XYZ file of C-alpha atoms in Angstrom:
438
model
C 2.161 12.514 3.394
C 4.949 14.156 1.333
C 3.740 17.672 2.200
C 3.331 16.745 5.868
C 6.815 15.191 5.922
C 8.293 18.366 4.432
C 6.653 20.499 7.147
C 7.920 18.201 9.886
C 11.438 18.267 8.462
C 11.340 22.086 8.315
C 10.227 22.146 11.941
C 13.072 19.756 12.823
C 15.587 21.960 11.002
C 14.516 25.039 12.951
C 14.525 23.035 16.164
C 18.087 21.833 15.533
C 19.267 25.402 15.022
C 17.760 26.279 18.359
C 19.432 23.244 19.950
C 22.863 24.347 18.732
C 22.370 27.784 20.307
C 21.600 26.111 23.623
C 24.714 23.923 23.804
C 26.781 26.402 25.801
C 26.134 25.350 29.375
C 28.377 26.181 32.307
C 30.576 23.669 34.120
C 29.078 24.874 37.414
C 25.614 23.783 36.293
C 26.892 20.255 35.622
C 28.640 20.169 38.995
C 25.457 21.246 40.781
C 23.580 18.542 38.905
C 25.992 15.873 40.197
C 25.755 17.162 43.773
C 21.976 17.030 43.709
C 22.022 13.317 42.870
C 23.959 12.664 46.102
C 21.538 14.339 48.547
C 20.380 11.171 50.282
C 18.333 13.085 52.900
C 16.244 14.482 50.055
C 15.892 10.995 48.598
C 14.447 9.695 51.872
C 12.085 12.654 52.126
C 10.809 12.155 48.598
C 10.337 8.395 49.045
C 8.370 8.828 52.265
C 6.279 11.571 50.713
C 5.512 9.362 47.716
C 4.169 6.662 50.026
C 2.006 9.172 51.904
C 0.661 10.756 48.718
C -0.336 7.365 47.323
C -2.088 6.398 50.553
C -4.003 9.664 50.856
C -4.946 9.713 47.189
C -6.302 6.176 47.116
C -8.279 6.924 50.298
C -9.706 10.067 48.704
C -7.955 12.265 51.265
C -5.289 14.066 49.246
C -5.941 17.728 50.099
C -6.657 20.326 47.459
C -4.123 23.084 47.072
C -5.221 26.719 47.115
C -3.716 26.999 43.645
C -4.034 23.811 41.614
C -1.140 22.644 39.483
C -1.904 23.556 35.874
C -1.672 20.790 33.256
C -1.323 20.674 29.467
C -1.944 17.439 27.534
C -0.547 17.128 23.988
C -1.582 14.414 21.522
C -4.168 13.840 24.216
C -6.442 11.323 22.520
C -9.503 10.655 24.647
C -7.718 12.035 27.708
C -6.860 8.867 29.598
C -3.628 10.348 30.891
C -5.306 13.592 31.946
C -7.981 11.578 33.755
C -5.361 9.998 36.015
C -4.296 13.489 37.150
C -7.817 14.557 38.144
C -10.267 14.023 40.983
C -11.625 10.859 39.349
C -8.452 9.158 40.598
C -7.821 11.253 43.704
C -5.630 14.011 42.256
C -6.435 17.705 41.804
C -4.376 18.858 38.818
C -6.212 21.397 36.660
C -6.285 20.683 32.896
C -6.062 24.014 31.072
C -5.014 23.293 27.470
C -4.869 20.248 25.208
C -4.470 19.318 21.571
C -5.175 16.422 19.257
C -5.429 16.069 15.497
C -8.495 13.783 15.624
C -11.787 15.679 15.952
C -13.518 12.785 17.743
C -10.762 12.679 20.354
C -11.173 16.417 20.845
C -14.936 16.007 21.303
C -14.372 13.262 23.872
C -11.724 15.252 25.742
C -13.854 18.393 25.900
C -16.922 16.438 27.012
C -15.010 15.238 30.070
C -12.590 18.034 30.975
C -14.019 21.298 29.691
C -13.816 23.113 26.395
C -10.070 23.768 26.173
C -8.856 21.055 23.775
C -7.938 22.442 20.344
C -8.277 20.346 17.203
C -5.550 20.570 14.586
C -1.964 19.842 13.579
C 0.358 20.861 16.432
C 2.942 22.162 13.958
C 0.394 24.471 12.328
C -0.808 25.623 15.736
C 2.695 26.448 16.976
C 3.628 28.108 13.680
C 0.704 30.506 13.983
C 1.988 33.793 15.491
C -1.376 34.305 17.192
C -1.097 31.083 19.192
C -0.682 31.677 22.917
C 0.343 28.714 25.051
C -0.867 29.239 28.636
C 1.523 28.937 31.535
C 1.507 25.486 33.110
C 3.292 23.485 35.790
C 3.342 20.203 33.888
C 3.005 18.939 30.318
C 1.956 15.356 29.640
C 1.179 13.425 26.473
C 2.169 10.823 23.941
C 3.593 12.053 20.648
C 2.267 9.608 17.996
C 4.195 6.396 18.273
C 3.381 4.408 15.131
C 6.798 5.235 13.725
C 8.392 3.236 16.563
C 5.906 0.378 16.850
C 6.715 -3.222 15.980
C 4.272 -2.991 13.088
C 6.264 -0.101 11.560
C 9.796 -0.935 12.613
C 11.225 -0.513 9.089
C 9.902 3.026 8.547
C 13.122 4.786 9.422
C 12.056 8.120 7.887
C 8.553 8.196 9.339
C 7.887 11.897 10.195
C 5.919 10.810 13.273
C 9.248 9.972 14.897
C 9.962 13.710 15.201
C 6.749 15.000 16.789
C 8.451 15.100 20.175
C 10.073 18.336 18.982
C 6.872 20.436 18.989
C 6.015 18.687 22.270
C 9.195 20.037 23.891
C 8.553 23.384 22.208
C 5.295 23.626 24.163
C 7.112 22.548 27.337
C 9.500 25.462 26.904
C 6.845 27.992 25.944
C 4.559 27.263 28.888
C 7.370 27.252 31.455
C 6.534 23.783 32.779
C 8.691 22.401 35.584
C 7.855 18.782 34.708
C 7.042 16.913 31.522
C 5.937 13.318 31.009
C 6.092 11.523 27.656
C 4.346 8.196 27.083
C 5.194 6.003 24.114
C 5.690 2.430 22.924
C 8.525 0.492 24.618
C 10.439 0.339 21.312
C 11.222 4.049 21.642
C 13.704 3.506 24.465
C 17.261 3.007 23.297
C 16.681 4.498 19.848
C 18.526 7.448 18.363
C 15.350 9.531 18.758
C 15.184 8.636 22.450
C 18.698 9.979 22.837
C 17.695 13.150 21.027
C 14.703 13.657 23.330
C 16.866 13.264 26.423
C 19.573 15.514 25.016
C 17.183 18.304 24.086
C 15.395 18.112 27.442
C 18.677 18.321 29.326
C 19.619 21.381 27.309
C 16.354 22.925 28.478
C 17.453 22.328 32.061
C 15.597 19.110 32.906
C 16.818 16.068 34.775
C 15.525 13.152 32.714
C 14.749 9.509 33.471
C 13.133 6.814 31.310
C 11.830 3.305 31.866
C 9.258 0.731 30.808
C 6.219 0.250 33.041
C 3.872 -2.728 33.078
C 0.405 -1.350 33.851
C -0.551 -4.543 35.711
C 1.992 -3.641 38.410
C -0.083 -0.548 39.191
C -3.538 -2.115 39.409
C -4.580 -2.083 35.753
C -6.229 -5.409 34.746
C -4.029 -5.572 31.667
C -0.388 -6.499 30.993
C 0.273 -3.366 28.971
C 3.885 -2.181 28.835
C 4.645 1.425 27.947
C 7.716 3.637 27.839
C 7.625 6.656 30.137
C 10.063 9.574 30.031
C 9.970 12.081 32.892
C 11.792 15.394 32.928
C 11.995 17.613 36.011
C 13.555 20.960 36.816
C 12.724 20.716 40.519
C 14.437 17.555 41.675
C 16.006 14.422 40.305
C 13.108 12.165 39.192
C 15.364 9.109 39.469
C 14.706 9.193 43.220
C 11.081 8.220 42.579
C 11.025 6.727 39.107
C 10.150 4.111 38.112
C 7.345 4.426 40.671
C 7.237 1.696 43.270
C 4.719 -0.968 42.339
C 1.344 -1.227 44.036
C 0.437 -4.709 42.716
C 2.340 -7.953 42.168
C 2.030 -11.047 39.999
C 0.828 -13.830 42.334
C 2.148 -16.429 39.873
C 5.383 -14.676 39.102
C 7.612 -16.551 41.528
C 5.574 -19.425 42.884
C 5.118 -19.922 46.622
C 7.834 -17.429 47.516
C 6.007 -14.638 45.675
C 2.740 -15.467 47.415
C 4.283 -15.361 50.896
C 6.643 -12.423 50.433
C 5.865 -9.711 53.006
C 7.518 -6.971 50.892
C 8.888 -5.185 53.984
C 11.798 -3.032 52.939
C 11.362 -4.024 49.298
C 12.410 -1.016 47.243
C 10.373 -1.974 44.207
C 7.011 -2.064 45.993
C 4.973 0.183 48.211
C 3.986 -1.442 51.532
C 1.248 -4.097 51.374
C 0.971 -4.475 47.594
C -2.095 -6.220 46.190
C -2.334 -9.054 43.701
C -2.686 -8.148 40.044
C -6.208 -7.150 39.036
C -7.860 -9.647 36.704
C -10.378 -9.963 33.920
C -12.852 -11.263 36.484
C -12.340 -8.195 38.677
C -13.006 -5.879 35.751
C -15.962 -7.368 33.862
C -17.589 -10.272 35.736
C -20.587 -8.116 36.714
C -21.544 -7.303 33.122
C -24.408 -9.227 31.487
C -24.187 -10.756 28.025
C -24.586 -8.030 25.375
C -27.980 -8.011 23.688
C -27.463 -5.534 20.856
C -24.862 -4.516 18.277
C -24.948 -0.697 18.334
C -24.167 2.311 20.487
C -27.179 3.292 22.570
C -28.308 6.433 24.362
C -28.781 4.654 27.673
C -27.010 4.952 31.043
C -23.603 3.300 31.414
C -22.271 0.674 31.508
C -24.620 -0.801 28.891
C -24.272 2.118 26.460
C -20.952 0.691 25.235
C -21.717 -2.938 26.003
C -22.664 -4.171 22.551
C -21.604 -7.157 20.463
C -21.109 -7.898 16.766
C -22.897 -9.878 14.070
C -20.467 -12.751 13.508
C -20.766 -15.030 10.512
C -21.791 -18.651 10.965
C -18.163 -19.686 10.393
C -16.905 -17.262 13.013
C -19.375 -18.658 15.550
C -18.179 -22.184 14.802
C -14.603 -21.062 15.387
C -15.493 -19.444 18.727
C -17.265 -22.601 19.859
C -14.382 -24.817 18.754
C -12.098 -23.288 21.418
C -14.312 -23.151 24.535
C -11.654 -23.155 27.252
C -9.829 -20.176 28.759
C -6.425 -19.561 27.244
C -7.064 -21.432 23.990
C -5.876 -19.822 20.752
C -5.509 -20.319 17.017
C -3.262 -23.358 17.446
C -5.983 -25.059 19.469
C -8.463 -24.143 16.735
C -6.231 -25.792 14.164
C -5.995 -28.988 16.243
C -9.693 -29.178 17.032
C -11.240 -27.841 13.831
C -8.724 -27.694 10.945
C -11.507 -27.512 8.360
C -12.581 -24.047 9.555
C -9.103 -22.754 10.398
C -7.913 -20.029 7.969
C -5.300 -21.415 5.598
C -2.912 -18.543 6.356
C -2.869 -19.582 10.037
C -2.137 -23.189 9.103
C 0.812 -22.083 6.959
C 2.181 -19.856 9.749
C 3.385 -22.426 12.279
C 5.144 -20.061 14.710
C 4.378 -16.819 16.543
C 1.060 -15.161 17.225
C -0.028 -17.316 20.187
C -2.494 -14.607 21.270
C -4.294 -14.552 17.918
C -7.861 -15.781 18.194
C -7.280 -16.463 21.872
C -9.580 -16.539 24.864
C -8.845 -14.432 27.898
C -8.364 -16.006 31.315
C -10.779 -15.061 34.095
C -8.092 -14.904 36.762
C -5.308 -13.160 34.872
C -5.063 -9.613 33.549
C -6.109 -9.019 29.950
C -3.448 -8.717 27.256
C -2.673 -5.312 25.758
C -5.866 -3.690 24.508
C -5.277 -2.308 21.023
C -7.534 -0.350 18.700
C -9.142 -3.400 17.065
C -9.919 -5.364 20.203
C -13.340 -6.229 18.756
C -11.645 -8.486 16.168
C -10.436 -11.766 17.762
C -8.239 -12.451 14.745
C -6.155 -9.462 15.921
C -5.317 -10.831 19.375
C -6.495 -12.551 22.544
C -9.822 -10.781 22.595
C -12.380 -13.558 23.051
C -14.434 -13.507 26.245
C -13.295 -16.158 28.766
C -16.533 -18.190 28.507
C -18.934 -16.495 26.102
C -18.604 -17.141 22.376
C -17.852 -13.566 21.328
C -15.153 -10.895 21.275
C -14.988 -8.406 24.136
C -17.196 -5.327 23.966
C -16.221 -1.674 23.972
C -17.286 -1.409 27.617
C -15.155 -4.386 28.602
C -12.146 -2.936 26.776
C -12.692 0.433 28.467
C -12.742 -1.274 31.854
C -9.527 -3.149 31.065
C -8.074 0.311 30.430
C -9.535 1.478 33.813
C -11.861 4.079 32.332
C -14.757 4.566 34.762
C -18.199 3.809 33.331
C -19.083 7.503 33.742
C -16.432 8.591 31.224
C -18.066 9.929 28.041
C -16.813 8.785 24.635
C -17.762 10.580 21.413
C -17.713 9.295 17.848
C -18.511 6.154 15.898
C -17.932 2.624 17.161
C -14.614 2.442 15.300
C -13.468 5.864 16.534
C -14.345 5.027 20.129
C -12.439 1.757 19.831
C -9.391 3.717 18.678
C -9.714 6.113 21.582
C -9.904 3.228 24.048
C -7.037 1.248 22.510
C -4.687 4.225 22.173
C -5.252 5.574 25.683
C -2.907 5.582 28.643
C -4.715 3.627 31.388
C -5.868 6.340 33.823
C -4.935 4.203 36.832
C -1.346 3.960 35.570
C -1.362 7.701 34.896
C -2.517 8.324 38.473
C 0.521 6.501 39.873
C 2.793 8.560 37.631
C 0.918 11.661 38.807
C 1.919 10.754 42.375
C 5.552 11.222 41.345
C 4.815 14.552 39.666
C 2.897 15.738 42.736
C 5.801 14.944 45.075
C 8.292 16.707 42.827
C 6.084 19.777 42.472
C 5.377 20.067 46.205
C 8.748 19.038 47.641
C 11.231 19.796 44.890
C 13.264 22.960 44.560
C 14.498 24.567 41.394
C 18.193 24.488 40.633
C-alpha cells in the first residue's frame, strides 16, 4: 500500500502542476458560459428531446446513428454502466476501450462487450509512453469509492480518493465531449468533490452533480449513488438530475397515489410505481444446489448456501416480511448473537427479511450473508441468491459473469444498475445530438 500510495501522490503532484498551467482562462469564456445558462429556448428543446428519447428507447425504437457514439468505461467492474448505454437497454453507444484492475471483472466485461477491456493499474497504463487512448465521445466510470464510504470515513489519506485524476486524464486524452462519474453519495460536498469540479471546469466542461435513488428510475432497489456529469456541448443542468420515471406509491399517502404528474418537473409523463422484489424475483423457484453450474440462465446463478443448524433456527425465528435482528432478539434471545444484544441501536436492516411489495435495499458485495444486511428472502428461510441479487441490480439473465462465487458477488454488488445507467445515457444522448460546442 505504501508503494501504491507513493505512485498515486506522484501522479497527483504532476496533475496539480498541469492544473496550475490551465488556470489562465479568459473573461469572455466565463461570460459566454453565463449566457448559455440563460437560453431558455434551448432548455425547452432539450427537455422535450429528453422525453422523446426516453419514449423511443423504452419502446425499442431509438434509431441507430450512421456513426455510433464511442464510449470508454474506466474502473468498469463487470460493465453495468456500459450495459445501460448499449442495445440491451435501447441505446446504441459503441464501447471501444475499458479498464479495470480486477482480472475477473475484465473477463466479465470482455465476455459481454468485446475484447477491448485492459487489465491493470490505470496509473501504470497512463504512465506507459506506448499507451494510446482511442478517441471517444464520452467517458463513464466509477473511480474506486472505498475511501469515501461510510465504512472508511476516517481514512483521510486513502490514495483511492485521488483516482479521479487519471480518470480526467483519460477524458482529456480521448477528446470526450461528456464524462460521467459514479460514486458513493458521501463524495458530494467533500474537498475532493470540489477538486473534481474545479479540474473539469478548467478542461472546459460545464459540471453538475446530484444524488440519484435508483428506485426512481425503475430499479427494484433503493440504491442511492452520486453522479457527476460534465459536458462541453451544453449545460447539463438543463436535464440533470434526470426526470424520474417511477414514484414511491407510499411516499405521500393518498395524494401520491392520485397525483396525475401533469406539468411536474421532477417526473416524466405517466410515471410508474416503484418496481418491487416481487416484480424482480417471484418467478424463480427455490434454489436446489449450492454451486455455480454450467446450465442456461437464470438457474446458473440461482444457488443457495449450506447454513448451520443455528443459522436455520435464526431464519425460522423471524418468518415475517420486514423482520430483523431486533425481532430475533425478542423472539429467540437464546440464539441471538451476544454482540447484537449489546448493540441496542442502529443496524435495523441487519439480519432482515425483504418485503415482497417494496424495492430491495442496497445490494452490496456480501449480499449472501444476512448478518450484513436485509438480505433474507421474503418468505423462504435463506439469504438471496446471486441471480436474485443480479436481478435487483437489473442485470438481464443473459449477462455473463466470470469468476468464483465471491468474485461474481463483488461484481454484482459494486455495479451501477444498468437500468439507472440507461436513464443517465438518455441525458448524454440528448446532449451529444442536440448540444453545440462553446
